[in-house]
Coordinates of C-alpha atoms and ligand atoms in Angstrom, one line a residue:
M20 CA 0.2 -0.2 0.0
V21 CA 2.6 2.4 1.0
D22 CA 4.6 1.8 -1.7
E23 CA 2.0 2.1 -4.5
K24 CA 0.6 5.5 -2.8
G25 CA 4.3 6.7 -2.9
K26 CA 4.6 5.9 -6.6
Q27 CA 1.3 6.4 -7.9
D28 CA 1.1 10.2 -5.8
S29 CA 4.9 11.3 -6.1
H30 CA 3.7 14.0 -8.3
R31 CA 1.4 15.4 -6.2
I32 CA 1.8 18.8 -4.5
A33 CA -0.8 19.5 -2.1
V34 CA -1.0 23.1 -0.8
T35 CA -4.1 23.3 0.7
G36 CA -4.0 20.3 3.1
D37 CA -7.0 19.6 2.1
V38 CA -6.3 16.1 0.4
E39 CA -4.5 13.6 3.0
V40 CA -3.8 10.8 0.5
S41 CA -2.5 8.3 3.3
A42 CA -5.7 9.0 5.2
Y43 CA -8.2 7.9 2.8
L44 CA -8.5 4.5 3.8
E45 CA -9.8 5.8 6.9
I46 CA -11.9 8.1 5.7
A47 CA -13.3 5.0 3.3
K48 CA -13.7 3.0 7.0
E49 CA -15.6 5.9 8.2
R50 CA -18.0 5.7 4.9
R51 CA -18.7 2.1 5.4
G52 CA -20.0 2.8 8.7
E53 CA -17.1 1.6 11.1
R54 CA -17.0 4.3 13.5
P55 CA -16.2 4.6 17.1
E56 CA -18.4 4.1 19.7
A57 CA -20.9 6.6 21.0
E58 CA -18.8 9.3 23.5
P59 CA -20.4 8.4 27.1
E60 CA -22.5 11.4 28.6
E61 CA -20.2 11.5 31.4
Q62 CA -16.7 11.6 30.7
P63 CA -15.0 10.3 33.9
A64 CA -12.3 12.6 34.7
A65 CA -10.1 9.6 34.7
E66 CA -6.2 8.8 33.8
R67 CA -5.8 7.7 30.3
E68 CA -5.9 3.9 29.3
A69 CA -3.5 3.0 26.8
V70 CA -2.8 -0.3 25.1
V71 CA 0.3 -0.8 22.8
V72 CA 0.4 -2.8 19.7
M73 CA 3.5 -4.1 18.8
D74 CA 4.2 -4.2 15.3
F75 CA 5.7 -7.4 13.9
G76 CA 5.4 -6.5 10.3
S77 CA 1.6 -6.9 9.5
Q78 CA -0.4 -4.6 7.2
Y79 CA -3.3 -5.2 9.8
S80 CA -1.0 -3.4 12.7
W81 CA -2.7 -0.1 12.4
L82 CA -6.3 -1.3 12.2
I83 CA -6.0 -3.2 15.3
A84 CA -5.1 0.4 16.7
R85 CA -7.9 1.8 15.0
R86 CA -10.5 -0.9 16.6
V87 CA -8.8 -0.7 19.9
R88 CA -9.7 2.9 19.9
E89 CA -13.1 2.6 18.5
C90 CA -13.7 0.8 21.7
R91 CA -12.3 4.2 23.4
V92 CA -9.0 3.2 24.7
Y93 CA -6.1 5.0 23.4
C94 CA -3.6 2.9 21.3
E95 CA -0.6 3.4 19.9
V96 CA 1.7 1.0 17.3
A97 CA 5.2 0.5 18.3
H98 CA 8.3 -1.2 16.7
H99 CA 8.5 -4.6 17.8
D100 CA 11.9 -4.1 19.1
A101 CA 10.9 -0.8 20.7
P102 CA 12.7 0.1 24.2
W103 CA 10.6 -0.1 27.3
E104 CA 11.6 3.9 27.8
S105 CA 9.7 4.7 24.5
I106 CA 6.5 3.1 25.7
A107 CA 6.7 3.9 29.6
S108 CA 5.3 7.1 29.7
L109 CA 1.7 5.4 27.9
R110 CA 1.8 3.5 30.9
P111 CA 0.1 0.9 28.9
R112 CA -2.7 -1.5 30.6
G113 CA -1.9 -4.2 28.1
F114 CA -0.3 -5.2 24.8
I115 CA -1.3 -6.5 21.8
L116 CA 1.4 -8.3 19.7
S117 CA 0.2 -8.3 15.6
G118 CA 0.7 -10.7 12.9
G119 CA 3.7 -10.5 10.6
P120 CA 5.2 -12.3 7.7
A121 CA 8.0 -14.4 9.6
S122 CA 7.8 -17.7 11.0
V123 CA 8.6 -18.0 14.7
Y124 CA 11.1 -20.6 14.3
E125 CA 13.0 -19.2 11.5
A126 CA 16.7 -17.9 12.4
G127 CA 16.4 -13.8 13.0
A128 CA 12.6 -14.1 13.2
P129 CA 11.5 -11.0 15.2
Q130 CA 10.8 -11.6 19.0
A131 CA 8.7 -9.8 21.7
P132 CA 10.8 -7.9 24.2
A133 CA 11.2 -9.6 27.5
Y134 CA 9.5 -6.6 29.3
I135 CA 6.4 -7.5 27.7
Y136 CA 6.4 -10.9 29.6
E137 CA 8.1 -9.0 32.7
S138 CA 5.2 -6.5 33.0
R139 CA 2.9 -9.2 34.0
L140 CA 0.4 -7.1 32.2
P141 CA -2.2 -8.7 29.8
V142 CA -1.2 -9.9 26.2
L143 CA -2.9 -10.5 23.6
G144 CA -1.2 -12.2 20.4
I145 CA -2.9 -12.1 16.9
C146 CA -1.7 -14.8 14.4
Y147 CA 1.9 -14.6 14.6
G148 CA 1.8 -12.9 17.7
M149 CA 0.3 -15.7 18.8
Q150 CA 2.5 -17.7 17.5
L151 CA 5.2 -15.9 19.4
L152 CA 3.5 -16.5 22.6
A153 CA 3.5 -20.0 21.8
H154 CA 7.1 -20.0 20.9
Q155 CA 8.8 -18.0 23.3
L156 CA 6.7 -19.2 26.6
G157 CA 7.6 -22.7 25.9
G158 CA 5.2 -24.1 23.4
K159 CA 5.9 -25.6 19.8
V160 CA 4.8 -24.1 16.7
A161 CA 5.1 -25.6 13.2
Q162 CA 4.3 -25.5 9.7
G163 CA 0.8 -26.7 9.2
V164 CA -0.2 -29.5 7.1
K165 CA -2.1 -26.8 4.9
R166 CA -2.1 -23.0 4.9
E167 CA -5.6 -21.7 6.5
Y168 CA -6.6 -18.7 4.6
G169 CA -9.8 -16.8 4.5
L170 CA -13.2 -17.7 6.8
A171 CA -13.2 -20.2 8.8
I172 CA -15.4 -21.5 11.6
L173 CA -14.6 -21.0 15.0
H174 CA -15.7 -23.3 17.9
Q175 CA -15.7 -22.5 21.5
N176 CA -14.2 -25.1 23.7
S177 CA -16.2 -25.8 26.9
V178 CA -13.9 -23.5 29.4
S179 CA -15.0 -20.1 30.5
T180 CA -13.1 -17.2 29.2
P181 CA -13.9 -13.5 29.5
L182 CA -12.8 -13.2 25.9
F183 CA -16.1 -14.7 24.5
D184 CA -18.3 -13.2 27.0
G185 CA -21.7 -12.2 24.9
L186 CA -20.5 -14.1 22.1
P187 CA -22.0 -17.4 20.5
A188 CA -20.6 -20.7 20.8
E189 CA -19.9 -20.9 16.5
M190 CA -18.7 -17.5 14.7
P191 CA -17.1 -17.1 11.3
V192 CA -13.5 -15.7 11.7
W193 CA -10.8 -14.5 9.2
M194 CA -7.7 -16.8 8.9
S195 CA -4.4 -16.1 7.0
H196 CA -1.5 -18.4 8.3
G197 CA 0.6 -21.1 7.3
D198 CA 2.1 -22.1 10.7
R199 CA 0.1 -23.2 13.5
I200 CA 0.4 -24.2 17.2
E201 CA 1.8 -27.8 18.1
E202 CA 2.2 -27.3 21.4
M203 CA 0.7 -25.0 23.9
P204 CA 3.1 -23.8 26.5
P205 CA 2.7 -24.7 30.2
G206 CA -0.2 -23.3 31.9
F207 CA -2.3 -22.3 28.7
T208 CA -5.7 -23.9 27.8
S209 CA -7.2 -24.0 24.6
L210 CA -10.2 -21.9 24.3
A211 CA -11.4 -22.5 20.7
Y212 CA -10.6 -24.6 17.3
T213 CA -11.3 -24.8 13.8
E214 CA -11.1 -27.2 11.1
N215 CA -7.5 -26.5 10.1
S216 CA -6.4 -25.4 13.8
P217 CA -6.8 -27.2 16.8
V218 CA -5.6 -24.5 18.9
A219 CA -7.4 -21.2 17.2
A220 CA -7.5 -19.8 20.7
M221 CA -5.6 -19.9 23.9
G222 CA -5.1 -18.4 26.9
N223 CA -3.5 -18.7 30.4
D224 CA -5.0 -17.6 33.9
R225 CA -2.6 -14.3 33.9
G226 CA -4.1 -12.6 30.9
I227 CA -2.0 -14.0 28.0
I228 CA -4.2 -14.7 25.1
G229 CA -3.5 -16.0 21.7
L230 CA -5.8 -15.8 18.6
Q231 CA -4.7 -17.5 15.3
F232 CA -7.4 -15.8 13.5
H233 CA -7.6 -11.9 12.9
P234 CA -10.4 -10.1 15.2
E235 CA -9.4 -6.6 13.9
V236 CA -10.4 -7.4 10.2
A237 CA -14.2 -6.6 9.1
H238 CA -14.1 -10.1 7.9
T239 CA -14.3 -11.4 11.5
P240 CA -17.8 -9.9 12.0
R241 CA -17.8 -10.3 16.0
G242 CA -13.9 -9.3 16.1
K243 CA -14.5 -6.0 17.8
D244 CA -16.1 -7.6 20.6
I245 CA -13.6 -9.7 21.0
L246 CA -10.9 -6.9 21.3
R247 CA -13.5 -5.3 23.5
N248 CA -13.6 -8.2 25.8
F249 CA -10.1 -8.4 26.1
L250 CA -9.6 -4.6 26.5
Y251 CA -12.4 -4.2 29.1
K252 CA -12.5 -7.9 30.8
V253 CA -9.2 -8.8 30.7
C254 CA -7.1 -5.4 30.7
G255 CA -9.6 -3.9 33.3
C256 CA -10.2 -0.7 30.7
A257 CA -13.3 1.3 31.3
G258 CA -13.1 2.8 27.5
N259 CA -12.9 6.5 28.7
W260 CA -10.6 7.8 25.7
T261 CA -13.1 10.6 23.6
P262 CA -12.6 13.4 21.7
G263 CA -13.2 15.6 24.5
S264 CA -10.6 14.1 26.7
F265 CA -8.4 14.0 23.7
V266 CA -9.0 17.8 23.3
A267 CA -8.3 18.4 26.8
E268 CA -5.2 16.3 26.8
A269 CA -3.7 17.8 23.7
T270 CA -4.6 21.4 24.8
E271 CA -2.1 20.7 27.7
R272 CA 0.4 19.1 25.8
V273 CA 0.4 21.9 23.5
R274 CA 0.8 24.8 26.2
Q275 CA 4.0 22.9 27.4
Q276 CA 5.5 22.3 24.0
V277 CA 5.1 25.8 23.4
G278 CA 5.2 27.8 26.4
S279 CA 5.3 31.8 25.3
G280 CA 6.6 30.7 21.8
R281 CA 4.9 32.0 18.8
V282 CA 3.3 29.7 16.4
I283 CA 2.3 29.8 12.5
C284 CA 0.0 27.8 10.9
A285 CA -0.8 27.3 7.2
L286 CA -4.7 27.4 7.1
S287 CA -6.5 26.0 4.0
G288 CA -10.1 25.8 5.4
G289 CA -9.4 21.7 4.6
V290 CA -10.2 19.4 7.6
D291 CA -7.1 19.0 8.9
S292 CA -5.7 22.3 9.1
S293 CA -9.0 23.7 10.2
V294 CA -8.7 21.3 13.2
V295 CA -5.1 21.9 14.0
A296 CA -6.1 25.6 13.9
M297 CA -9.0 25.6 16.5
L298 CA -7.2 23.2 18.6
L299 CA -4.0 25.4 18.8
H300 CA -6.3 28.7 19.0
Q301 CA -8.1 27.3 22.2
A302 CA -5.0 26.1 23.7
I303 CA -2.5 29.2 23.1
G304 CA -5.2 32.0 21.7
D305 CA -3.2 35.1 20.0
Q306 CA 0.2 33.2 20.2
L307 CA -1.0 31.4 17.0
T308 CA -1.2 33.1 14.0
C309 CA -2.8 31.6 10.8
I310 CA -1.7 32.3 7.4
F311 CA -4.3 31.9 4.7
V312 CA -3.1 31.5 1.3
N313 CA -5.4 32.6 -1.5
T314 CA -4.1 31.0 -4.8
G315 CA -7.2 32.4 -6.6
L316 CA -7.7 28.5 -7.8
L317 CA -10.4 28.0 -4.8
R318 CA -14.1 27.2 -5.5
R319 CA -16.8 29.8 -5.2
E320 CA -17.4 31.1 -1.4
E321 CA -14.4 29.1 -0.2
V322 CA -12.1 32.3 0.8
E323 CA -15.1 33.9 2.3
R324 CA -16.2 30.9 3.9
T325 CA -12.9 30.4 5.6
L326 CA -12.6 34.4 6.4
N327 CA -15.8 34.0 7.8
T328 CA -15.1 31.1 10.1
F329 CA -11.9 31.7 11.3
Q330 CA -11.3 35.3 11.4
K331 CA -14.9 36.6 12.2
N332 CA -16.5 33.6 14.1
M333 CA -13.3 32.5 16.1
R334 CA -11.6 35.6 16.0
M335 CA -8.3 34.1 15.2
D336 CA -5.1 36.3 14.2
L337 CA -5.2 35.4 11.0
V338 CA -3.0 36.8 7.9
Y339 CA -5.0 36.6 4.8
A340 CA -2.8 36.6 1.7
N341 CA -4.7 37.2 -1.7
S342 CA -2.2 36.0 -4.1
A343 CA -4.5 35.4 -6.4
E344 CA -2.8 37.7 -9.3
R345 CA 0.6 36.2 -8.4
F346 CA -0.6 32.6 -9.2
L347 CA -2.7 33.4 -12.2
A348 CA 0.6 35.4 -13.8
R349 CA 2.7 32.5 -13.1
L350 CA 0.5 29.9 -14.7
N351 CA 0.0 32.2 -17.6
G352 CA 0.3 30.1 -20.6
V353 CA 1.4 27.0 -18.7
V354 CA -0.8 24.0 -20.2
D355 CA 1.2 21.0 -18.8
P356 CA -0.3 19.3 -15.7
E357 CA 2.8 18.5 -13.7
E358 CA 4.1 21.9 -14.4
K359 CA 0.9 23.4 -13.0
R360 CA 1.4 21.7 -10.0
H361 CA 4.9 22.4 -9.5
I362 CA 4.5 26.3 -10.1
I363 CA 1.7 26.2 -7.6
G364 CA 3.4 24.5 -5.2
E365 CA 6.6 26.3 -5.5
E366 CA 4.5 29.9 -5.4
F367 CA 2.8 28.8 -2.2
I368 CA 5.7 28.3 -0.3
R369 CA 7.0 31.6 -1.8
V370 CA 4.1 33.4 -0.1
F371 CA 3.9 31.5 2.9
E372 CA 7.3 32.5 3.6
E373 CA 6.9 36.2 2.9
E374 CA 3.7 36.3 5.0
A375 CA 5.6 34.6 7.8
A376 CA 9.0 36.8 7.5
K377 CA 6.3 39.7 8.2
I378 CA 5.2 38.3 11.5
G379 CA 8.6 38.5 12.8
Q380 CA 10.3 36.0 15.6
V381 CA 8.5 32.7 15.1
D382 CA 9.4 29.4 16.8
F383 CA 7.0 27.0 15.8
L384 CA 5.3 25.3 12.5
A385 CA 1.9 23.8 13.3
Q386 CA 0.9 20.8 10.8
G387 CA -1.9 18.3 10.3
T388 CA 0.3 15.5 10.2
L389 CA -1.8 12.5 10.9
Y390 CA -1.3 8.7 12.5
P391 CA -1.3 7.1 9.2
D392 CA 1.9 8.8 8.1
V393 CA 3.3 8.3 11.5
I394 CA 2.6 4.7 11.2
E395 CA 3.9 4.9 7.5
S396 CA 7.4 6.2 8.4
A397 CA 8.0 3.8 11.3
S398 CA 7.1 1.0 9.9
S399 CA 8.9 1.4 6.7
G400 CA 11.0 4.4 7.2
S401 CA 10.8 4.2 3.4
R402 CA 11.1 6.8 0.6
A403 CA 7.3 6.4 -0.2
A404 CA 6.3 7.4 3.4
S405 CA 8.5 10.5 2.9
T406 CA 7.2 11.3 -0.1
I407 CA 3.5 10.8 1.2
K408 CA 4.4 13.2 4.4
T409 CA 5.9 15.9 1.9
H410 CA 2.7 16.3 -0.3
H411 CA 0.4 16.7 3.1
N412 CA 2.6 19.4 4.2
V413 CA 3.6 22.6 2.9
G414 CA 6.7 20.6 1.3
G415 CA 10.2 22.1 2.2
L416 CA 8.7 24.8 4.8
P417 CA 10.1 23.0 8.2
S418 CA 13.7 22.7 7.1
R419 CA 14.0 25.8 5.3
M420 CA 12.5 28.0 8.1
R421 CA 13.9 26.2 10.8
L422 CA 11.0 25.7 13.0
A423 CA 10.3 23.5 15.3
L424 CA 6.8 21.4 14.7
V425 CA 3.8 21.3 16.6
E426 CA 1.7 18.2 15.3
P427 CA -1.5 17.8 18.0
L428 CA -2.9 15.5 15.3
R429 CA -0.1 13.2 15.1
Y430 CA -1.5 10.4 17.2
L431 CA -5.1 10.7 15.3
F432 CA -6.7 9.1 12.3
K433 CA -8.9 10.7 9.8
D434 CA -12.2 10.0 11.4
E435 CA -10.8 11.1 14.8
V436 CA -10.0 14.1 13.5
R437 CA -13.2 14.8 12.1
E438 CA -14.7 14.1 15.8
V439 CA -12.4 16.5 17.4
G440 CA -13.2 18.7 14.9
L441 CA -16.9 18.4 15.8
A442 CA -15.9 18.9 19.7
L443 CA -14.0 21.8 19.2
G444 CA -16.8 23.4 17.4
L445 CA -16.6 22.9 14.0
S446 CA -19.6 22.8 11.5
E447 CA -20.4 19.3 9.9
D448 CA -20.0 21.1 6.8
M449 CA -16.5 22.0 7.8
V450 CA -15.8 18.6 9.0
Y451 CA -17.1 16.4 6.2
R452 CA -15.9 18.0 3.3
Q453 CA -14.9 16.0 -0.2
P454 CA -11.1 15.8 -0.9
F455 CA -9.9 18.9 -2.5
P456 CA -6.5 18.5 -4.6
G457 CA -3.8 21.2 -3.6
P458 CA -3.5 22.7 -6.8
G459 CA -7.2 23.5 -6.7
L460 CA -9.2 24.2 -9.9
A461 CA -6.0 24.7 -11.9
I462 CA -6.0 20.8 -12.8
R463 CA -9.7 21.1 -13.2
I464 CA -9.2 23.7 -16.2
I465 CA -7.8 21.4 -18.9
G466 CA -5.4 23.4 -20.8
E467 CA -4.2 27.4 -20.0
V468 CA -5.8 28.5 -16.9
T469 CA -7.2 32.4 -16.8
Q470 CA -9.5 34.5 -15.0
E471 CA -12.2 33.8 -17.4
R472 CA -12.1 30.3 -17.5
L473 CA -12.0 29.9 -13.5
E474 CA -15.1 32.2 -13.1
I475 CA -16.6 29.6 -16.2
L476 CA -15.8 26.7 -14.0
R477 CA -16.6 28.3 -10.6
A478 CA -20.0 28.5 -11.8
A479 CA -20.3 25.3 -13.2
D480 CA -19.1 23.9 -10.0
W481 CA -21.2 25.5 -7.9
I482 CA -24.4 24.0 -9.6
V483 CA -22.6 20.6 -9.5
M484 CA -22.1 20.9 -5.7
N485 CA -25.4 22.4 -4.8
E486 CA -27.4 19.7 -6.7
I487 CA -25.7 17.0 -5.2
K488 CA -26.1 18.4 -1.9
K489 CA -29.6 18.8 -2.6
A490 CA -30.0 15.3 -3.6
K491 CA -28.4 14.3 -0.2
L492 CA -25.4 12.2 -1.9
Y493 CA -22.6 14.9 -1.1
R494 CA -21.0 12.5 1.7
Q495 CA -21.6 9.1 -0.3
L496 CA -19.4 10.5 -3.1
W497 CA -15.8 10.6 -2.8
Q498 CA -15.9 13.0 -4.8
S499 CA -18.3 15.4 -7.0
F500 CA -17.1 18.3 -9.5
A501 CA -17.1 19.7 -12.8
V502 CA -14.4 20.4 -15.2
L503 CA -13.9 22.7 -17.9
T504 CA -12.6 21.1 -21.1
P505 CA -11.2 23.2 -23.9
V506 CA -13.5 21.5 -26.4
R507 CA -15.9 23.9 -28.2
S508 CA -18.8 22.8 -29.9
V509 CA -21.8 24.2 -31.6
G510 CA -25.6 24.8 -30.0
V511 CA -28.6 26.5 -30.5
M512 CA -30.2 28.9 -28.1
G513 CA -33.1 30.3 -29.2
D514 CA -32.7 31.8 -32.9
S515 CA -29.1 31.5 -32.7
R516 CA -26.1 29.6 -33.0
T517 CA -23.9 29.4 -30.3
Y518 CA -20.0 27.8 -30.1
G519 CA -19.5 27.3 -26.2
Y520 CA -17.2 25.1 -23.9
M521 CA -18.1 21.8 -23.0
V522 CA -18.2 20.7 -19.1
A523 CA -17.7 17.3 -17.8
L524 CA -19.0 16.1 -14.7
R525 CA -17.2 13.3 -12.6
A526 CA -18.7 12.1 -9.5
V527 CA -17.1 8.8 -8.1
T528 CA -17.2 6.6 -5.3
S529 CA -14.1 5.5 -4.0
E530 CA -13.0 3.6 -0.6
D531 CA -9.2 4.9 -0.8
A532 CA -8.9 7.1 -4.2
M533 CA -6.6 4.2 -5.4
T534 CA -9.4 2.8 -7.1
A535 CA -12.4 4.5 -8.1
D536 CA -15.8 4.2 -9.9
W537 CA -18.1 6.4 -11.5
A538 CA -21.1 7.0 -9.7
R539 CA -24.2 5.9 -11.1
L540 CA -26.1 9.2 -10.2
P541 CA -30.0 9.1 -11.0
Y542 CA -30.8 10.3 -14.8
D543 CA -32.8 13.1 -13.2
L544 CA -30.0 14.6 -11.3
L545 CA -27.7 14.5 -14.4
G546 CA -30.7 16.3 -16.4
R547 CA -30.8 18.7 -13.7
I548 CA -27.1 19.6 -13.4
S549 CA -26.9 19.9 -17.1
S550 CA -30.0 22.2 -17.9
R551 CA -28.8 24.2 -15.0
I552 CA -25.3 24.5 -16.1
V553 CA -26.1 25.3 -20.0
N554 CA -28.6 27.9 -18.7
E555 CA -26.9 29.4 -16.1
V556 CA -23.3 29.6 -17.4
P557 CA -23.5 31.4 -20.7
E558 CA -20.0 30.4 -21.9
V559 CA -21.5 26.5 -21.5
N560 CA -23.3 24.9 -24.2
R561 CA -23.0 21.2 -23.5
V562 CA -22.4 19.1 -20.5
V563 CA -21.0 15.3 -20.6
Y564 CA -20.7 12.9 -17.9
D565 CA -17.7 11.0 -17.1
I566 CA -18.2 7.3 -16.9
S567 CA -14.6 6.0 -16.8
S568 CA -13.4 4.2 -13.7
K569 CA -9.6 4.6 -12.1
P570 CA -7.6 2.5 -13.1
P571 CA -7.2 3.2 -16.1
S572 CA -8.7 6.6 -16.0
T573 CA -7.7 8.8 -12.7
I574 CA -10.3 10.9 -10.4
E575 CA -9.2 14.2 -11.9
W576 CA -8.5 15.0 -15.4
E577 CA -5.0 16.1 -14.9
Ligands
LIG619 P1 -6.1 10.9 -9.1 O1 -6.7 12.1 -10.2 O2 -5.1 10.6 -9.1 O3 -6.6 11.5 -7.8 O4 -7.1 9.5 -9.3 C1 -6.8 10.8 -6.7 C2 -7.0 11.7 -5.3 O5 -5.8 12.9 -5.1 C3 -6.5 14.0 -5.4 N1 -5.5 14.7 -6.3 C4 -4.4 15.8 -5.5 N2 -4.2 16.0 -4.3 N3 -2.5 17.4 -4.9 C5 -3.4 16.9 -4.0 O6 -3.4 17.3 -2.8 C6 -2.8 17.3 -6.1 O7 -1.8 17.7 -7.1 C7 -3.8 15.9 -6.3 N4 -4.1 15.6 -7.6 C8 -5.0 14.8 -7.5 C9 -7.5 13.9 -6.1 O8 -8.6 15.0 -5.9 C10 -8.0 12.5 -5.6 O9 -8.9 12.8 -4.4

């Protein structure tokens, strides 16, 4: 996933910070309805409960963390050989050992650090994690006769375990393993079996539990209940980690980090930068200055909306840099999409730096880095991870400006950011916006970007958005927008012949932006959008609907 993303989007320059490619999966999850549990009405002012996932290289490690947090228990992912000192401050109530591609009996296979067992805290080993428990605690793991992959039926043994409280005696689970437990370690009991795994779950009376299957994936329908049982009934957590408690903690942390220093933040009106700005404003008030760069490539009313929300309503110290003319001048005559991106990215950084220089002494730069970036950089340390990071953030700024970073969302998933946004008082409209590319409308005007074309596209785009929202499809669609093509065609209006632009309508469904399908919008809706555009935008006399999927097409036209 990481590599693919890195390759695919390496040319992207996100200047508005609204498109967080590595968080797409998270948005997708939320759209599928996998939302954290409702916040309890009374928030206990208890100490934050945390569980640590030790990552043995599974693609699901982050998903385990996500599921744990959905149960309102704070969770971080740590590298499998992370030193205790890097974890101690979390004061974990338990550990989860992730799956992984290795075989525990191979030379050099990663092992769980001794402190996990010495801590006497509950441990849940999943797949490779379970085999590690067996291997390290004196059992035996060997290659299975048959690789078990896909759905299996889990049968509980007749032993009592809090792990399966409230769960049926038989349930479907998702398996993906070649090795299996041949002999359990001393003191362990088999809790459940499947056709191919005589020991599909095991546990001892110290709260050390192994699962051969993956409770974190959607294919294990009761998996979250199993995890919840582990967290609440084995680790003794109450589940008090909520957006509200996050805001309180994060506010305190920011205050401590920043002291009396001055912070700047590039505000785009996108979800992440808006939430960062709100949080910091709450924490440090006027020590924060936001810089909002108007590239002239934003949608209609976008600038006013952002200024209204943050300057007028929230009374933030906001520098508004109206640089539309500069951007347009630099885009003059440019038709190549990558060149457009490059110019916009570069100009954005220049404007930002100029505005920051006017502020005087600045100590910190606030950024909306999210947890998926952190996990990716930590687990892969790869080129791909760093590509993803730079294109969320205003590329190049930190090192050049030598500012310390403030990243209050660093440990949040995308949907948690949305919840925190709501908790901070941002509107639903603001928090549930469709992604909007950094280079904005410039890559939705095929060919040269001119003021006239921007106005035409804004008018058409406004109608699309308006009708999609009226049809209540806005949140279901990954993105929906208009593209201004350079194609002109003949039309007739009244008694006269017209020669106008062709606008393409693009609406896609997607889970992660890596693949997408064209949305089957109702004909009536398509008809309304088309007739409104040709009637209300005089320069346009033809509307077409893009029915290509990604791949082989892309979502944007440039
Ligand atoms: P494509 O067109 O590659 O787009 O299917 C995938 C997702 O990325 C967004 N996108 C961008 N985001 N800077 C960004 O921040 C860019 O240059 C850029 N180009 C495309 C696009 O809107 C879609 O969500």
